[in-house]
Structure formats: C-alpha cells, structure tokens
mmCIF file of C-alpha atoms in Angstrom:
data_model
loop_
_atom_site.group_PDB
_atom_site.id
_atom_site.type_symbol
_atom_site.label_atom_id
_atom_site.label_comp_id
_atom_site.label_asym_id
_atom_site.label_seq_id
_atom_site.Cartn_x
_atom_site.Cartn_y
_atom_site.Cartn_z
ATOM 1 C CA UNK Q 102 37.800 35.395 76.591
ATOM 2 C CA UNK Q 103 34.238 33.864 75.658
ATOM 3 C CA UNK Q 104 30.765 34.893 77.643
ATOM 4 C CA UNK Q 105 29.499 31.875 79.825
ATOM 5 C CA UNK Q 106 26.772 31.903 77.209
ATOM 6 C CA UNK Q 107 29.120 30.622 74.486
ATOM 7 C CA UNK Q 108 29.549 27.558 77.160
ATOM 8 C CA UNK Q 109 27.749 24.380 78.489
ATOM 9 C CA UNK Q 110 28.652 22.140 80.855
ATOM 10 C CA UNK Q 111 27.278 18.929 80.242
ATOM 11 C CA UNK Q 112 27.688 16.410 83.450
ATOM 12 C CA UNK Q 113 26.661 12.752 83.493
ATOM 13 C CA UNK Q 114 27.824 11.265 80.232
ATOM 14 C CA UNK Q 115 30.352 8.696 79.509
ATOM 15 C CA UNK Q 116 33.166 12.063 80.132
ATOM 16 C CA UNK Q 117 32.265 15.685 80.621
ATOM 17 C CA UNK Q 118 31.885 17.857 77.787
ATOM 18 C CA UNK Q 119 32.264 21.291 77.241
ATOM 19 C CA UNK Q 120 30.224 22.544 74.233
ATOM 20 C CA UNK Q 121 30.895 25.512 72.816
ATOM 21 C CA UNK Q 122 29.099 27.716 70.522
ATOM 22 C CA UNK Q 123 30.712 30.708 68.327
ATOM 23 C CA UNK Q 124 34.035 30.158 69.915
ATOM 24 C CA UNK Q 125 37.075 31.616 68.758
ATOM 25 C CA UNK Q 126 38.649 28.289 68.263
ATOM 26 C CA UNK Q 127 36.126 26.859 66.370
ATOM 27 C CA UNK Q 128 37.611 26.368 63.456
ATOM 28 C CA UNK Q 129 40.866 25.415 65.076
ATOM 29 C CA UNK Q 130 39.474 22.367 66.008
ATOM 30 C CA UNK Q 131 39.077 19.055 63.595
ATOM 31 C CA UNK Q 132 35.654 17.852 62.592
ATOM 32 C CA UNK Q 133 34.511 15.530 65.140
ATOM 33 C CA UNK Q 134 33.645 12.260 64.400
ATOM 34 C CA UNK Q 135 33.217 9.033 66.521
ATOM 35 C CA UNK Q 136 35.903 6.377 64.750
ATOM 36 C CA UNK Q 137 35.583 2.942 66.004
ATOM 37 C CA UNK Q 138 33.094 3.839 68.327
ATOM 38 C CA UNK Q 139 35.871 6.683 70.200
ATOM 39 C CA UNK Q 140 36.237 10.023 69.984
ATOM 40 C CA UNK Q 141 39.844 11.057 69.256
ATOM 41 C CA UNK Q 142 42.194 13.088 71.168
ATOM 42 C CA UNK Q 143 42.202 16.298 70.408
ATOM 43 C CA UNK Q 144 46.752 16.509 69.944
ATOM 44 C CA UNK Q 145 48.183 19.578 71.394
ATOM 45 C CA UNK Q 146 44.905 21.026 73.220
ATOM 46 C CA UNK Q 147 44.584 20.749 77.051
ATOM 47 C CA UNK Q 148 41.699 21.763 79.503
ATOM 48 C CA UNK Q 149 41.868 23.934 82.378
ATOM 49 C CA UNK Q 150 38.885 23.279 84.824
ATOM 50 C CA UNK Q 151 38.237 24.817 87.682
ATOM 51 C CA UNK Q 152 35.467 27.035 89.817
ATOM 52 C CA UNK Q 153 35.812 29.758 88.631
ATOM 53 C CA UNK Q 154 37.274 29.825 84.974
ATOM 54 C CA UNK Q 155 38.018 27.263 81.923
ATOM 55 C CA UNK Q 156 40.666 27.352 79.941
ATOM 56 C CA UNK Q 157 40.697 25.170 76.341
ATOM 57 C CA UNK Q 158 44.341 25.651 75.520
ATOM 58 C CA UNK Q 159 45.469 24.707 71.646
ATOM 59 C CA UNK Q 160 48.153 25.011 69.748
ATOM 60 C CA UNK Q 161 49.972 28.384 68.635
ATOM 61 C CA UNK Q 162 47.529 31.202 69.648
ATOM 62 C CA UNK Q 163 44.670 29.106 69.590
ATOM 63 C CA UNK Q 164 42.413 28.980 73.172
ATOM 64 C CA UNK Q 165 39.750 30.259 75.343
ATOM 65 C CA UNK Q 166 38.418 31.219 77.936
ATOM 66 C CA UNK Q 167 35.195 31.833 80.138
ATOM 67 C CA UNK Q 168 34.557 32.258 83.614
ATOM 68 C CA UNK Q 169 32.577 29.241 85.030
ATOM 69 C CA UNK Q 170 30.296 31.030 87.569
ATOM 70 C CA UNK Q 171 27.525 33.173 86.528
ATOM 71 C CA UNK Q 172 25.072 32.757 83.659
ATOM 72 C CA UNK Q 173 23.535 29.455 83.651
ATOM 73 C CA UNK Q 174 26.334 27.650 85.731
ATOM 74 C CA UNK Q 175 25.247 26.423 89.532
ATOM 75 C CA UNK Q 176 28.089 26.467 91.743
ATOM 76 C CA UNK Q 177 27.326 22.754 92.607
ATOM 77 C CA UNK Q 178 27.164 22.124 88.682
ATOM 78 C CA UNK Q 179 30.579 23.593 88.043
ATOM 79 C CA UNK Q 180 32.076 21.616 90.974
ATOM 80 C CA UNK Q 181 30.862 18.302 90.022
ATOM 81 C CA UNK Q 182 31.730 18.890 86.415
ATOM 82 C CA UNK Q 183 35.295 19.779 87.796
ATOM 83 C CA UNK Q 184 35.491 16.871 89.145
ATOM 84 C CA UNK Q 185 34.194 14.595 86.586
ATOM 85 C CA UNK Q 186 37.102 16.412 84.265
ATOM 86 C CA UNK Q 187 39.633 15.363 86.900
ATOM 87 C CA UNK Q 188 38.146 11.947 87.230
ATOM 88 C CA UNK Q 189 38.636 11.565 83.435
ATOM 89 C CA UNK Q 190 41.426 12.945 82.765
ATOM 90 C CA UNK Q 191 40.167 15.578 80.441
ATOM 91 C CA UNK Q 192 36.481 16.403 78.767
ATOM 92 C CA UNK Q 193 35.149 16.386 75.434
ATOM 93 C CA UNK Q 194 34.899 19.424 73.309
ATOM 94 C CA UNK Q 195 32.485 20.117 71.324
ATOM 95 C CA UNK Q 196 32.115 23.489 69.269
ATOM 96 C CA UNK Q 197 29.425 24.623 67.295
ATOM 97 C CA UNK Q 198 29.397 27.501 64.717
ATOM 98 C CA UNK Q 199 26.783 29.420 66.693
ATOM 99 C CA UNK Q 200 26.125 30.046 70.507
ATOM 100 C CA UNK Q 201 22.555 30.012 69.292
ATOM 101 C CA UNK Q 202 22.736 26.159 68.563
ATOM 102 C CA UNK Q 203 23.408 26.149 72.352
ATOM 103 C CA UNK Q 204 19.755 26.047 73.229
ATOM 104 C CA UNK Q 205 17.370 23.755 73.792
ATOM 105 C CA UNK Q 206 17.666 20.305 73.050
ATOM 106 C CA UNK Q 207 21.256 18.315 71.835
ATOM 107 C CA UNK Q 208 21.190 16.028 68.912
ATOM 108 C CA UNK Q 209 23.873 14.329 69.687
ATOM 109 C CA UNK Q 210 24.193 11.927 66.622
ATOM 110 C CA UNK Q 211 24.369 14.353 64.612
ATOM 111 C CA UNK Q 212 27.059 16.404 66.584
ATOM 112 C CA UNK Q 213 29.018 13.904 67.043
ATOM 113 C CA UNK Q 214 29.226 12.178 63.246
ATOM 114 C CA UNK Q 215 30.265 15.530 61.914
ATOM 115 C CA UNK Q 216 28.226 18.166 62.437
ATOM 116 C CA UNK Q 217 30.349 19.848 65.248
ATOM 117 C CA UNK Q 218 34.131 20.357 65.385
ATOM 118 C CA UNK Q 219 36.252 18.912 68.891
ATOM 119 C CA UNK Q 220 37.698 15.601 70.159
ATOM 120 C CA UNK Q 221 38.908 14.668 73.503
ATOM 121 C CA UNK Q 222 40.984 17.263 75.229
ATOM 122 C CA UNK Q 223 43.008 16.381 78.116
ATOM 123 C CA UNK Q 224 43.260 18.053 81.326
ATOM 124 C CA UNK Q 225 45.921 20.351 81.818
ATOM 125 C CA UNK Q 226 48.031 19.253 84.806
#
C-alpha cells in the first residue's frame, strides 16, 4: 500500500494517467517511451479504479495500492477520472523515482521519451 501522496490523478488528456512517484513497482515497470507516436501496453499489468482505492496489478508480486480519497483527491476528481479509465479501457502509468518529482509542474516530453518508467495498463475487468 502507497500514501495518496505517492499518486496523481491526471484527468483530461488523450487517456487518464496515474503518475506515481517512489512506488514500489517502480522499477518493475519498463522505461517508457512513446514508439510511433503510442505508448505501449504495459503486458501483464491491469488497473483497478474505483472511489475509493486503486489497484496497479503486475506480474508475480509486483502491485500497489492507495486509497483514492483523501490527500489531494476531490471526490468529483476521483469519479471523473474513474470514469475516464472505464471509458478507455485502462490509464497510463507513469512512475517516477521520487514522490518529490510529484510537485509542481509536469514535463511531459521528457517523461514520456524516457525519463519515467510505465506504459498503458489496462483496466482490470
């Protein structure tokens, strides 16, 4: 189990995205890169979204999880992100080394041409 400050939700972009930072799975996960202007699937992970938890299920032992209320997550935020994850059929995960690189400002180019590890996890059915 991660704090909710090890997790961001991020709504509104192309497909939700959970970022993590100083997860347990962190180094579980491939470095992420966008290939042919995709993310790729993240094989054998799943995501579990819902109100009040989120699980990011991997292979083996590998997984987390956080409870999605509290800390800097609206009740209205979590729900639409929710739904966005069903809408998509999963979310992207991103994980960074350090829960400290969780605030402030994203720099997304850089996360996502190797700078972060995660891919496209599906949602868990």
């Amino acid at each position: 189990m991660i704090s909710p400050e090890q997790a961001r939700l991020v709504s509104g972009a192309s497909a939700p995205i959970l970022l993590l930072g100083g997860a347990p799975v962190h180094d579980a996960l491939p470095v992420l890169r966008v290939v042919d202007g995709a993310v790729p699937g993240l094989a054998g992970w799943s995501v579990f979204a819902r109100l009040t938890m989120c699980v990011l299920d991997g292979p083996g032992d590998a997984g987390c999880l956080f409870p999605t209320l509290g800390g800097s997550f609206g009740t209205d935020g979590v729900a639409q992100w929710c739904d966005e994850v069903e809408r998509a059929g999963g979310a992207l995960v991103v994980s960074l080394p350090d829960a400290a690189e969780l605030a402030g400002p994203v720099d997304w180019p850089a996360l996502l041409d190797g700078g972060s590890r995660g891919g496209f996890a599906p949602a868990a059915g």
